[in-house]
Phi, psi and omega in degrees: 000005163301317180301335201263321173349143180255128176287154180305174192270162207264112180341311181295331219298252187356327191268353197275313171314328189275324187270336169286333166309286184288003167299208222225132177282185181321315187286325207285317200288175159213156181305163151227145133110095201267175193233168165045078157050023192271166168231144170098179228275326192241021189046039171268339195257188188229184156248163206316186196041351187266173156225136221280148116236118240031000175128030195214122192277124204237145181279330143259161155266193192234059132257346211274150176119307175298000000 
């Protein structure tokens, strides 16, 4: 039954309403460590060879292969 335990509150937990007030608005921000081969200040891009398909940067199509 350790696990079932609630774990303590996280220190920082109190300052997270104050740093989103004071970020940067929505439009301001930028992505950082972008993921699945995306690129750019808002991960909208892809990286060469790949290409956006379905929301997604896809390295073939899907003809491609055959």
């Amino acid at each position: 039954s350790r696990g079932a335990a609630v774990p303590p509150a996280h220190p920082a937990a109190p300052q997270i309403p104050t740093w989103v007030s004071e970020g940067p608005s929505e439009e301001a921000a930028v992505c950082v460590n972008c993921q699945n081969n995306s690129v750019g200040e808002r991960c909208d891009g892809c990286r060469p060879g790949f290409f956006l398909l379905d929301g997604a940067c896809t390295k073939y199509g899907p003809s491609c292969g055959a």
